[in-house]
XYZ file of N, CA, C and O in Angstrom:
412
model
N -78.951 34.543 5.199
C -77.825 34.426 5.478
C -77.468 35.007 6.864
O -76.320 34.454 6.940
N -78.328 35.589 7.077
C -77.410 36.409 8.638
C -76.954 34.968 9.121
O -75.954 35.007 10.092
N -78.454 34.378 9.265
C -77.816 32.356 10.278
C -76.285 31.522 9.621
O -76.016 31.559 10.783
N -75.800 32.152 8.791
C -75.305 32.006 7.978
C -74.322 32.234 8.868
O -72.490 31.994 9.293
N -74.202 33.664 9.007
C -72.694 34.276 9.165
C -72.794 34.085 10.636
O -71.028 34.252 11.640
N -73.471 33.926 11.466
C -73.823 34.322 13.069
C -73.566 32.395 13.091
O -72.392 32.534 14.332
N -73.920 31.248 12.575
C -72.956 30.210 13.182
C -71.456 30.721 12.419
O -70.922 29.551 13.764
N -71.371 31.394 11.835
C -69.644 30.796 10.930
C -69.017 31.826 12.439
O -68.042 31.670 13.215
N -70.002 32.560 12.910
C -69.012 33.902 13.962
C -69.351 32.685 15.336
O -68.419 32.675 16.693
N -69.897 31.822 14.984
C -70.468 31.039 16.936
C -68.439 30.461 16.810
O -68.307 29.959 17.571
N -68.886 29.718 15.717
C -67.878 28.712 15.832
C -66.194 28.858 15.598
O -65.088 28.744 16.629
N -66.431 30.665 15.121
C -65.110 30.850 15.671
C -64.747 31.476 16.832
O -63.484 31.369 17.317
N -65.376 31.963 17.746
C -65.522 32.007 18.963
C -64.899 31.670 19.766
O -64.440 31.989 20.328
N -65.754 30.294 18.962
C -65.405 29.129 20.729
C -63.964 28.756 20.084
O -63.082 28.380 20.830
N -63.678 28.349 19.005
C -62.026 27.861 18.333
C -60.926 29.103 19.287
O -59.639 28.505 19.049
N -61.694 30.139 18.911
C -60.444 31.317 19.440
C -60.913 31.269 21.267
O -59.404 30.994 21.221
N -62.295 31.077 21.827
C -61.718 30.446 23.746
C -61.013 29.277 23.268
O -60.104 28.951 24.003
N -60.928 28.236 22.069
C -59.883 26.257 22.554
C -58.671 27.233 22.714
O -57.356 26.833 22.758
N -58.596 27.620 21.556
C -56.607 28.514 20.919
C -56.091 29.487 22.436
O -54.924 29.265 22.847
N -57.279 30.509 23.510
C -56.441 30.919 25.048
C -56.329 29.488 25.350
O -55.154 29.663 26.662
N -57.461 29.012 25.512
C -56.885 28.009 26.802
C -55.452 26.958 26.202
O -54.685 26.701 27.518
N -55.255 26.546 25.918
C -54.008 26.220 24.811
C -53.008 26.620 24.907
O -51.834 26.130 25.089
N -52.877 28.012 24.588
C -52.147 29.744 24.934
C -51.188 29.286 26.496
O -49.856 29.943 26.020
N -51.981 28.936 26.662
C -51.369 28.462 28.785
C -51.402 29.955 29.045
O -50.210 30.685 29.209
N -52.358 31.109 28.642
C -52.219 32.579 29.505
C -51.639 33.231 28.162
O -50.273 34.047 28.756
N -51.338 32.819 27.126
C -50.451 33.323 25.978
C -49.177 34.055 26.028
O -48.740 34.403 25.085
N -48.940 32.211 27.084
C -47.340 31.977 26.559
C -46.460 31.484 25.507
O -45.568 31.343 25.231
N -47.596 30.952 24.723
C -47.332 29.646 23.382
C -47.792 30.593 23.083
O -49.392 30.774 22.150
N -47.147 30.541 21.211
C -47.253 31.774 20.249
C -48.045 31.189 19.505
O -49.363 32.464 19.116
N -48.140 30.488 19.148
C -49.216 29.995 17.831
C -50.487 29.857 18.454
O -51.168 30.205 17.499
N -51.152 29.490 19.624
C -52.278 29.703 19.609
C -52.636 30.970 20.293
O -54.072 30.830 20.495
N -51.167 32.084 21.182
C -51.569 33.303 21.107
C -52.430 33.534 19.419
O -53.594 34.429 19.645
N -51.572 33.476 18.505
C -52.306 34.677 17.361
C -52.650 34.114 16.837
O -53.794 34.750 16.296
N -53.126 32.812 16.777
C -55.102 31.940 16.234
C -55.516 32.818 17.255
O -56.916 32.315 16.562
N -55.835 32.782 18.216
C -57.326 33.068 19.131
C -56.827 34.245 18.397
O -58.357 34.757 18.329
N -56.042 35.548 18.346
C -56.767 36.814 18.128
C -57.245 36.984 16.785
O -57.957 37.695 16.370
N -56.648 35.959 15.537
C -56.721 36.358 14.323
C -58.365 35.648 14.103
O -59.178 35.982 13.895
N -58.335 34.735 14.717
C -59.735 33.911 15.430
C -60.955 34.910 15.609
O -62.011 34.850 15.315
N -60.764 35.752 16.934
C -61.478 36.639 17.174
C -61.859 38.131 16.007
O -63.077 39.022 15.993
N -60.805 38.538 15.686
C -61.447 39.699 15.011
C -62.332 38.380 14.190
O -63.086 38.853 13.237
N -61.600 37.623 13.144
C -63.094 37.673 11.897
C -64.379 36.708 12.518
O -64.925 37.349 12.384
N -64.407 36.695 13.942
C -65.072 35.890 14.548
C -66.286 37.349 14.763
O -67.552 37.411 14.666
N -65.234 38.869 15.151
C -66.545 39.732 15.209
C -66.441 40.316 13.721
O -67.619 40.795 13.319
N -65.790 40.250 12.817
C -66.583 40.559 11.627
C -67.549 38.954 11.122
O -69.206 40.550 10.052
N -67.589 38.441 11.377
C -69.075 37.539 10.655
C -70.579 38.080 12.003
O -71.353 38.079 11.448
N -70.033 38.420 12.770
C -71.310 38.770 13.410
C -71.397 40.447 12.642
O -72.498 40.299 12.665
N -71.165 41.192 12.759
C -70.643 42.235 12.422
C -71.904 42.000 10.948
O -72.525 43.542 10.502
N -71.333 40.835 10.384
C -72.695 41.233 8.602
C -73.757 39.908 8.835
O -74.449 40.721 8.357
N -73.779 39.233 10.257
C -75.537 39.269 10.272
C -75.593 40.514 10.910
O -77.250 39.805 10.611
N -75.523 41.375 11.825
C -75.935 42.438 12.198
C -76.979 43.328 10.683
O -77.960 44.259 10.754
N -76.755 42.986 9.549
C -76.748 43.020 8.109
C -78.222 42.253 7.732
O -79.161 43.068 7.363
N -79.157 41.252 8.892
C -79.689 40.526 7.835
C -81.059 40.485 9.422
O -81.595 39.705 9.325
N -80.141 40.648 10.165
C -80.489 39.695 11.608
C -81.040 40.984 13.067
O -79.812 42.039 13.189
N -81.542 41.412 13.821
C -81.502 42.216 15.092
C -80.326 42.438 15.133
O -79.714 41.077 15.844
N -79.971 43.467 15.711
C -78.537 43.390 16.173
C -78.429 42.714 18.045
O -78.439 42.126 18.346
N -80.468 43.185 18.586
C -79.636 42.924 20.371
C -80.381 40.908 19.913
O -79.571 40.020 21.330
N -80.825 40.331 19.071
C -80.654 39.339 18.782
C -79.472 38.043 18.446
O -79.359 37.558 19.281
N -78.637 39.552 17.516
C -77.730 38.630 17.001
C -76.740 38.517 18.565
O -75.473 37.593 18.466
N -76.703 39.287 18.695
C -75.600 39.595 20.289
C -76.266 38.608 21.744
O -75.348 38.015 22.479
N -77.188 38.731 21.558
C -77.572 37.223 22.564
C -77.729 36.173 22.612
O -76.680 34.941 23.217
N -77.859 35.362 21.064
C -77.416 34.574 20.032
C -75.759 34.071 20.768
O -75.238 33.176 21.082
N -75.453 34.810 19.807
C -73.145 34.751 20.198
C -73.180 34.228 21.075
O -72.638 33.562 20.876
N -73.060 35.204 21.781
C -72.573 35.343 23.142
C -72.545 34.167 23.832
O -72.603 33.154 24.366
N -74.782 33.947 24.020
C -75.052 32.727 24.989
C -74.478 31.682 24.212
O -74.425 30.990 24.902
N -74.621 31.717 22.932
C -73.969 29.693 22.457
C -72.637 29.880 22.056
O -72.137 28.322 22.805
N -71.827 30.943 22.282
C -70.847 30.446 22.861
C -70.564 31.152 23.721
O -69.651 29.558 23.999
N -70.615 30.806 24.688
C -70.604 30.364 25.985
C -70.746 28.942 26.311
O -69.990 28.346 26.726
N -72.298 28.814 26.201
C -72.717 28.062 26.315
C -71.436 26.326 25.228
O -71.478 24.957 26.619
N -71.474 27.020 24.165
C -70.377 26.144 23.571
C -68.919 25.499 24.297
O -68.414 24.535 23.937
N -68.529 26.581 24.661
C -67.289 26.947 25.819
C -66.927 26.345 26.499
O -66.407 25.300 26.531
N -68.145 26.045 27.419
C -68.346 25.414 28.543
C -69.041 24.228 28.443
O -67.996 23.082 29.258
N -69.031 23.561 27.507
C -69.336 21.999 26.815
C -68.423 21.453 26.968
O -67.829 20.430 27.040
N -67.115 22.363 25.709
C -65.986 21.675 25.242
C -65.083 22.276 26.732
O -64.605 20.594 26.758
N -65.220 22.723 27.436
C -64.268 22.453 29.248
C -64.999 21.711 29.836
O -63.995 20.795 30.139
N -65.663 20.997 29.764
C -66.039 19.632 30.585
C -65.631 18.393 29.476
O -65.245 17.684 30.447
N -66.033 18.533 28.105
C -66.142 17.309 27.589
C -64.225 17.034 27.353
O -63.631 16.383 27.193
N -64.000 18.297 26.967
C -62.061 18.225 26.021
C -61.809 17.560 27.351
O -60.225 17.306 27.554
N -61.613 19.561 28.170
C -60.209 19.647 29.192
C -60.754 19.003 30.425
O -60.152 19.036 31.610
N -61.570 17.966 30.523
C -62.307 17.648 31.905
C -62.079 18.320 33.456
O -62.383 18.325 34.575
N -62.859 19.466 33.320
C -63.174 20.103 33.710
C -65.046 19.758 35.067
O -65.181 19.122 33.838
N -65.613 20.850 35.034
C -66.118 20.372 36.847
C -67.610 20.397 35.674
O -67.707 21.219 34.660
N -67.915 19.771 36.393
C -69.566 19.422 35.582
C -71.042 19.550 36.934
O -71.788 18.643 36.784
N -70.856 19.800 37.809
C -71.445 20.296 38.964
C -73.157 20.538 38.141
O -73.898 21.208 37.214
N -73.949 20.703 39.253
C -75.656 20.644 38.891
C -75.739 22.282 38.738
O -76.403 22.216 37.869
N -75.015 22.812 39.656
C -75.077 24.822 39.307
C -74.733 24.755 38.018
O -75.323 25.805 37.016
N -73.428 25.124 37.333
C -72.750 24.896 35.647
C -73.692 24.509 35.424
O -74.252 24.934 33.754
N -74.077 22.965 35.118
C -75.200 22.329 34.158
C -76.359 23.182 34.234
O -77.567 23.392 32.916
N -77.033 23.172 35.490
C -78.246 24.720 35.082
C -78.086 26.094 34.171
O -78.961 26.798 33.995
N -77.040 25.962 34.457
C -76.668 27.863 34.256
C -76.776 27.133 32.527
O -76.516 28.357 32.230
N -75.588 26.248 32.325
C -75.801 26.102 30.711
C -77.163 25.839 30.101
O -77.541 26.438 28.762
N -78.346 25.245 30.919
C -79.464 25.168 29.809
C -80.249 26.592 30.514
O -81.303 26.782 30.044
N -80.079 26.737 31.408
C -80.515 28.680 31.713
C -80.567 29.806 30.469
O -80.859 29.988 29.993
N -79.208 29.613 29.865
C -78.889 30.415 29.189
C -79.441 29.838 27.677
O -79.568 30.889 26.941
N -79.341 29.072 27.906
C -79.562 27.727 26.420
C -81.800 28.944 26.279
O -82.238 28.945 25.208
N -82.005 28.507 27.862
C -83.584 28.946 27.521
C -84.063 30.077 27.393
O -84.409 30.171 26.018
N -82.712 30.907 28.040
C -82.930 33.009 27.187
C -81.984 32.755 26.029
O -83.210 33.529 25.216
N -82.055 31.824 25.073
C -81.675 32.743 23.710
C -82.402 32.289 23.046
O -83.518 32.446 21.728
N -83.348 30.784 23.237
C -84.484 30.349 22.231
C -85.471 30.893 22.791
O -86.451 31.646 21.503
N -85.944 31.292 24.034
C -86.763 32.450 23.999
C -87.263 33.969 23.403
O -88.095 34.231 22.570
N -85.940 34.327 24.221
C -85.553 35.515 22.705
C -85.981 35.849 21.708
O -86.164 36.824 20.900
N -85.829 34.160 20.882
C -85.442 34.166 19.203
C -87.005 33.574 19.196
O -87.925 34.341 17.777
N -88.307 32.952 19.782
C -89.209 32.898 20.096
C -89.416 34.242 20.051
O -91.214 34.655 18.794
N -89.383 35.118 20.305
C -89.926 37.210 20.552
C -90.789 37.227 19.545
O -89.635 38.123 18.383
């Protein structure tokens, strides 16, 4: 059940990040409100996942996969740069998350 809560929190976190991008610096009201709401619910699900999984693993996986997902969406949805350094960094984060989970 912990992984279900963790997965939901990652989806909500990434959705919140996308709302921040669309809000144009919190100048557009609806995505701004959505971002705050999504982040609150995201943190709630993170807290639920810590009931079932180790706290260090939860936060590392949540932060890492949220960063990777947001970066990839930035590249593919918003046309942000896809430099070799950025792609290497994304792969490094993924490798760290996988290695942490294997330990």
